[in-house]
Short mmCIF file of C-alpha atoms and ligand atoms in Angstrom, two decimals:
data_model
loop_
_atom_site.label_atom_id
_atom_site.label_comp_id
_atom_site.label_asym_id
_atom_site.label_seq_id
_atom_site.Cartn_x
_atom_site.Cartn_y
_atom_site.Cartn_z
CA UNK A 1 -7.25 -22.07 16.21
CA UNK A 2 -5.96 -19.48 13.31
CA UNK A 3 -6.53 -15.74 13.79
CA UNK A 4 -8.50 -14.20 11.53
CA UNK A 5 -6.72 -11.99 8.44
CA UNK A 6 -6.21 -8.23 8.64
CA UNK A 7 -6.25 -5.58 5.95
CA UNK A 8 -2.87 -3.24 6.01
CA UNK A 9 -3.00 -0.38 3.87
CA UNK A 10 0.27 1.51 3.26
CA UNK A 11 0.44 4.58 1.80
CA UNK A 12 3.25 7.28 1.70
CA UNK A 13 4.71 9.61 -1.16
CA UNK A 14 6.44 8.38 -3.89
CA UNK A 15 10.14 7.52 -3.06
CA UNK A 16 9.36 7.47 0.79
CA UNK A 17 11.00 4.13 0.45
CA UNK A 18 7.01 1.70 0.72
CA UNK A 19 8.29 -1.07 -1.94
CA UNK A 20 11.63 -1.08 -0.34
CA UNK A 21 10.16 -1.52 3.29
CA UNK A 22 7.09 -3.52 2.25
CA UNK A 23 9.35 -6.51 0.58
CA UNK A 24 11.41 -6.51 3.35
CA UNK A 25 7.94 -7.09 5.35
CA UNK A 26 6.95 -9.59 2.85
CA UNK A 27 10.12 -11.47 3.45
CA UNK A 28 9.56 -11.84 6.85
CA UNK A 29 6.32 -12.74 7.60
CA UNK A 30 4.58 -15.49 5.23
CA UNK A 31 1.11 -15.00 6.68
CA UNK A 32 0.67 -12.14 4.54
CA UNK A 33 0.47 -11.71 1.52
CA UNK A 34 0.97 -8.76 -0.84
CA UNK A 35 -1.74 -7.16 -2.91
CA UNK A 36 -0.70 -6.84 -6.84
CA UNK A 37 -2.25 -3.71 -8.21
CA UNK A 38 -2.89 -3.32 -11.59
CA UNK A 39 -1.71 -0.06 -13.36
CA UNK A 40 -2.29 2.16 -16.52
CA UNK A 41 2.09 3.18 -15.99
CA UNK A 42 4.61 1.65 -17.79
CA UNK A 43 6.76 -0.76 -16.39
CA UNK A 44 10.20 0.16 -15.08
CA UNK A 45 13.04 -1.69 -15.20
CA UNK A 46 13.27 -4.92 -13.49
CA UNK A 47 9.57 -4.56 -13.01
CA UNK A 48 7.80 -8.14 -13.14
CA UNK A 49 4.22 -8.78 -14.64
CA UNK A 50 1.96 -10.02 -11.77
CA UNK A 51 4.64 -9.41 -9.25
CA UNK A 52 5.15 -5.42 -9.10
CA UNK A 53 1.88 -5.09 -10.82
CA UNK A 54 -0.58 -6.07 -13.73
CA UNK A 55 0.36 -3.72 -15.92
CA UNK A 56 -2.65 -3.03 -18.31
CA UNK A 57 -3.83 -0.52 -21.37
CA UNK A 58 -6.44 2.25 -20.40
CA UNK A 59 -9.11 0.20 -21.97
CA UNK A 60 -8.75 -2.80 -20.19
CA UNK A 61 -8.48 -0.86 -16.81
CA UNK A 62 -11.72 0.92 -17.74
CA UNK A 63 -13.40 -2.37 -18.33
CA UNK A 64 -12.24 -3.79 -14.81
CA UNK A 65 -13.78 -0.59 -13.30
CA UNK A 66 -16.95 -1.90 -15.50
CA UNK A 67 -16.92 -4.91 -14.07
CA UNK A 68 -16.64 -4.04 -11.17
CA UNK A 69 -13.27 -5.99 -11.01
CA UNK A 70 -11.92 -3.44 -8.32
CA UNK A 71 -11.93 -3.17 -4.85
CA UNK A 72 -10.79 0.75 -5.12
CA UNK A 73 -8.91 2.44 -7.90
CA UNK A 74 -7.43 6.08 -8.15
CA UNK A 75 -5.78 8.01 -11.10
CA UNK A 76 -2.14 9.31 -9.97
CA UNK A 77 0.20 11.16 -11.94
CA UNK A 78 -1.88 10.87 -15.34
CA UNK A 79 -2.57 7.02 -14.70
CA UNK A 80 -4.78 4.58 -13.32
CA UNK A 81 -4.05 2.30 -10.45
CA UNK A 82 -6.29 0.06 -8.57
CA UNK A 83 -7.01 -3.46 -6.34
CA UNK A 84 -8.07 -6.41 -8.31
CA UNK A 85 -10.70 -7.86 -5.82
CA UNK A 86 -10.82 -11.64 -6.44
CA UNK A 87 -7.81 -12.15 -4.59
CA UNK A 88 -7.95 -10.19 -1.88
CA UNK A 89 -11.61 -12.18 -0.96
CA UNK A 90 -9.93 -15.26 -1.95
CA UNK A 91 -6.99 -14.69 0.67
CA UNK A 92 -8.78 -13.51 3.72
CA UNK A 93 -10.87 -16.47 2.76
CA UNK A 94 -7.49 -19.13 3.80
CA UNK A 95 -7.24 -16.78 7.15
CA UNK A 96 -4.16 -14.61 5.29
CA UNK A 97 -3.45 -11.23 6.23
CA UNK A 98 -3.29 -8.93 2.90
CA UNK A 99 -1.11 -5.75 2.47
CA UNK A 100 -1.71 -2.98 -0.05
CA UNK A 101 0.62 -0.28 -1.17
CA UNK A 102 -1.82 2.31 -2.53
CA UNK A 103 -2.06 5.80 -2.05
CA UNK A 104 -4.36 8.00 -0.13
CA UNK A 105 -7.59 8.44 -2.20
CA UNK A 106 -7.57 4.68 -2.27
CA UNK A 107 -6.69 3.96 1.16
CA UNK A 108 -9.44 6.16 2.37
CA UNK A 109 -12.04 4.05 -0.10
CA UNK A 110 -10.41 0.90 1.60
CA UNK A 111 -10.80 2.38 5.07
CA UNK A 112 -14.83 3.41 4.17
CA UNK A 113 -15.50 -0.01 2.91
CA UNK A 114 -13.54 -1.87 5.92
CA UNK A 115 -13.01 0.76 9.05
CA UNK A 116 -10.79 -2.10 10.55
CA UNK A 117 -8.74 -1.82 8.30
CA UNK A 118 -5.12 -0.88 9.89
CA UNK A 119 -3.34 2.61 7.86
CA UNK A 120 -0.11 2.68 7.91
CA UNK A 121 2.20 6.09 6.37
CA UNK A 122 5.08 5.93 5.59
CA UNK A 123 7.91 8.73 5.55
CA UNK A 124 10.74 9.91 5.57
CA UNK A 125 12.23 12.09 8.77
CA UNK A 126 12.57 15.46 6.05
CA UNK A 127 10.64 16.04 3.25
CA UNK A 128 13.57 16.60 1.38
CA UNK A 129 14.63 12.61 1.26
CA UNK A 130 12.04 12.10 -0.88
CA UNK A 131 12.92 14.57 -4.16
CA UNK A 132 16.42 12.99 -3.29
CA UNK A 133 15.15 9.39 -3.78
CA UNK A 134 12.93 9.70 -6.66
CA UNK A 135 16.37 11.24 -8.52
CA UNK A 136 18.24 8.30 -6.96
CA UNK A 137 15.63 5.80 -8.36
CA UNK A 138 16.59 7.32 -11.95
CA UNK A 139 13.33 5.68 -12.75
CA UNK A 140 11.33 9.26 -13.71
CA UNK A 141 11.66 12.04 -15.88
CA UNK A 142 12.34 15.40 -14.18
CA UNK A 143 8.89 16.74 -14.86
CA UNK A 144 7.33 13.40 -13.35
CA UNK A 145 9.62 13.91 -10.11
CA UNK A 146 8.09 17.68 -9.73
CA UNK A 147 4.22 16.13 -10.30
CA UNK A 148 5.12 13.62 -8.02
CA UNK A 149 6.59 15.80 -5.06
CA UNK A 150 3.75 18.17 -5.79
CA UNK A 151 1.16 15.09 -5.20
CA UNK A 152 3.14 14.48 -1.91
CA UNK A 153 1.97 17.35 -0.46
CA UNK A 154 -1.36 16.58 -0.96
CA UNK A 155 -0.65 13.08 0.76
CA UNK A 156 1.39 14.73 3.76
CA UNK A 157 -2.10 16.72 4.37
CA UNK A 158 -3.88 12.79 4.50
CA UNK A 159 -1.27 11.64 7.42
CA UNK A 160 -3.38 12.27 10.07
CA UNK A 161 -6.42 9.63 9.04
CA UNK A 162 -3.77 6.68 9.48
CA UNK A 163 -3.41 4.81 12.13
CA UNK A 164 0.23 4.93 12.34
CA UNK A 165 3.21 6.69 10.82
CA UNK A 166 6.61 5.04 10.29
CA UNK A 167 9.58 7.06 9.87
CA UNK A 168 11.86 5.51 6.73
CA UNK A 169 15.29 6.51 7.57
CA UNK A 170 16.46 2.45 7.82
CA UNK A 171 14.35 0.86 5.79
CA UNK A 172 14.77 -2.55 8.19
CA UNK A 173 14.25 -0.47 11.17
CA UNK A 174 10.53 0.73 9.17
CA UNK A 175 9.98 -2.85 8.18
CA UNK A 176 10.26 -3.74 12.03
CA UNK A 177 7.57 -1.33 12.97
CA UNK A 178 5.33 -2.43 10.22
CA UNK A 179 5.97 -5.89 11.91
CA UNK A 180 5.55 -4.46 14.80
CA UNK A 181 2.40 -3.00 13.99
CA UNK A 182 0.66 -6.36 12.69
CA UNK A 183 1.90 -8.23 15.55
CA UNK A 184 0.06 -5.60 18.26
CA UNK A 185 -3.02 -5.84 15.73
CA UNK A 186 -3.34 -9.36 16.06
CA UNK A 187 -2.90 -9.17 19.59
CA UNK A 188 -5.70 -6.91 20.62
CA UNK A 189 -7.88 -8.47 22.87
CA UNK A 190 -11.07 -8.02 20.65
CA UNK A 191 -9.22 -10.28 18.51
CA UNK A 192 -8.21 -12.83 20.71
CA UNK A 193 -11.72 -13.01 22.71
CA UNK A 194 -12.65 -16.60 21.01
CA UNK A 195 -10.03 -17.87 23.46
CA UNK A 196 -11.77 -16.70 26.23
CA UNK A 197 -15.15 -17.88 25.55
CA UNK A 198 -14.38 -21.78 26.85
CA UNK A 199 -13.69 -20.44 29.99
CA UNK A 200 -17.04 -17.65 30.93
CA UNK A 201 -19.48 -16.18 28.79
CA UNK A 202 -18.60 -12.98 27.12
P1 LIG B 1 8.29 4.21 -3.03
O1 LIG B 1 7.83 2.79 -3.25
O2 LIG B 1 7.76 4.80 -1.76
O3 LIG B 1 8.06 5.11 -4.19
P2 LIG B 1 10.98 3.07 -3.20
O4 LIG B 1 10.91 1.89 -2.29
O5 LIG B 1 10.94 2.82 -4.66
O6 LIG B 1 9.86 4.16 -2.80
O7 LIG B 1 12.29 3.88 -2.80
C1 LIG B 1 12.69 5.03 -3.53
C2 LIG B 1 14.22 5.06 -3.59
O8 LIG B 1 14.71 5.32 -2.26
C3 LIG B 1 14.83 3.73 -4.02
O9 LIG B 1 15.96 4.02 -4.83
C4 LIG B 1 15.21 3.06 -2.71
O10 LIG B 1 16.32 2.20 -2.86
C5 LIG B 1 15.57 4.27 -1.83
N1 LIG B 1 15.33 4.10 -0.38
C6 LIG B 1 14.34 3.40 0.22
N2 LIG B 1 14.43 3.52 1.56
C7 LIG B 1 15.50 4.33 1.81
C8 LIG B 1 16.12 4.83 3.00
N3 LIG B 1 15.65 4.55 4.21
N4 LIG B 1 17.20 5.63 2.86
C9 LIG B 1 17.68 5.94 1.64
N5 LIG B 1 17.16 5.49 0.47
C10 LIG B 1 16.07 4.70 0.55
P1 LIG B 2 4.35 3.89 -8.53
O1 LIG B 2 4.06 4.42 -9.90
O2 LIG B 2 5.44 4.65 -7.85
O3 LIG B 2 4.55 2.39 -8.49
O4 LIG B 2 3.04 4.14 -7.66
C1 LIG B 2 2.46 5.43 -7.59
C2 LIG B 2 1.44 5.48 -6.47
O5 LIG B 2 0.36 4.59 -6.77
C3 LIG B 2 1.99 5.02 -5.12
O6 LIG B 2 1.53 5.97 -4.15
C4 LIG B 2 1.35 3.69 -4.88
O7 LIG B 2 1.13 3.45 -3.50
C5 LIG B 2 0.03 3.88 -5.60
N1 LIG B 2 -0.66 2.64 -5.96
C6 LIG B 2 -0.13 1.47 -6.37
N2 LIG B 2 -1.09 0.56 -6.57
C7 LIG B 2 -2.26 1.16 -6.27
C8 LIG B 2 -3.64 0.72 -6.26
O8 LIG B 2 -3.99 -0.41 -6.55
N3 LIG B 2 -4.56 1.64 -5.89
C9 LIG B 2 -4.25 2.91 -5.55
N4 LIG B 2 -5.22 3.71 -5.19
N5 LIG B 2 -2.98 3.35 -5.53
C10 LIG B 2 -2.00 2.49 -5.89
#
């Protein structure tokens, strides 16, 4: 008997560390399997189509919106991001667990549409890290880092409608908490109350 698939949202500010942690999540656990957003940015370096993301023209994101191609989408730091839907349905469909790294407007449209959905945030211990990181990641202008940080802000004040926060000071020590996380989901005895039934009536 196969549990049934579960819908983890992460969010965080940009260069909290969520690709870094979420591949090292990905690695570990084949049951899920990570959501590929489709973007308005550019690529950056080392980026691969229809791995990191689709990366699309403005027009062709506005015509996914149109039809209605997209579970939730968001504009962030003058672009567009958002969920292609077809295979999200078509993995909780084999019983797969599906994992999003979006950010908070769309996290809060996933968590309207499915309130079991499980929120995770992620951050750094100091605020700080993050301005560090981005500059680190060499992979933004200077005036991109500052709308970024600014933005991040606005997410810190969305930390509080998540179910959990994970502190990314290690990123394998965050990716074991994110583990951690799904494992106690799937756990909970709602879930497991099919294994119950042969026995009494509930
Ligand atoms: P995000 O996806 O949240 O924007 P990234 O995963 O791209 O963040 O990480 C931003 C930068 O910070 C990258 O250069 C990454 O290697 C680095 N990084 C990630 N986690 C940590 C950590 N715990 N400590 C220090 N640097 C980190
Ligand atoms: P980046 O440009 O750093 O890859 O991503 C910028 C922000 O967009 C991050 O907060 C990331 O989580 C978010 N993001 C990526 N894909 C999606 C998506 O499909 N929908 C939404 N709402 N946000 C996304």
């Amino acid at each position: 008997m196969s549990d049934c698939g579960k819908l983890i949202v992460v969010s965080g500010p940009s260069g909290a560390g969520k690709s870094t942690v979420i591949s090292r999540v990905m690695e570990a656990d084949k049951s899920v399997v990570f959501s590929v957003s489709a973007t308005t940015r550019k690529p950056r370096e080392g980026e691969r189509e229809g791995v990191d993301y689709y990366f699309t023209s403005f027009e062709c994101f506005r015509e996914m919106i149109e039809n209605d191609e997209l579970l939730e989408h968001a504009e962030y730091v003058d672009n567009y991001y958002g969920t292609p839907k077809a295979p999200v349905i078509k993995n909780l469909e084999k019983g797969l667990s599906v994992l999003f790294d979006i950010e908070v407007q769309g996290a809060m449209q996933i968590k309207k549409m499915c309130p079991d959905a499980i929120l995770v945030f992620v951050i750094p211990s100091e605020f700080s890290q993050i301005e560090k990181r981005l500059h680190a990641r060499g992979t933004d202008s200077e005036e991109k880092i500052r709308q970024r940080i600014k933005t991040a802000r606005f997410e810190y004040s969305m930390a509080l409608n998540y179910d959990y926060i994970v502190i990314n000071d290690d990123p394998d020590t965050a990716a074991n908490e994110i583990k951690s996380i799904i494992t106690a989901e799937k756990c909970k005895s709602a879930e497991r109350k099919k294994y119950l039934t042969e026995v009494c009536s509930l």
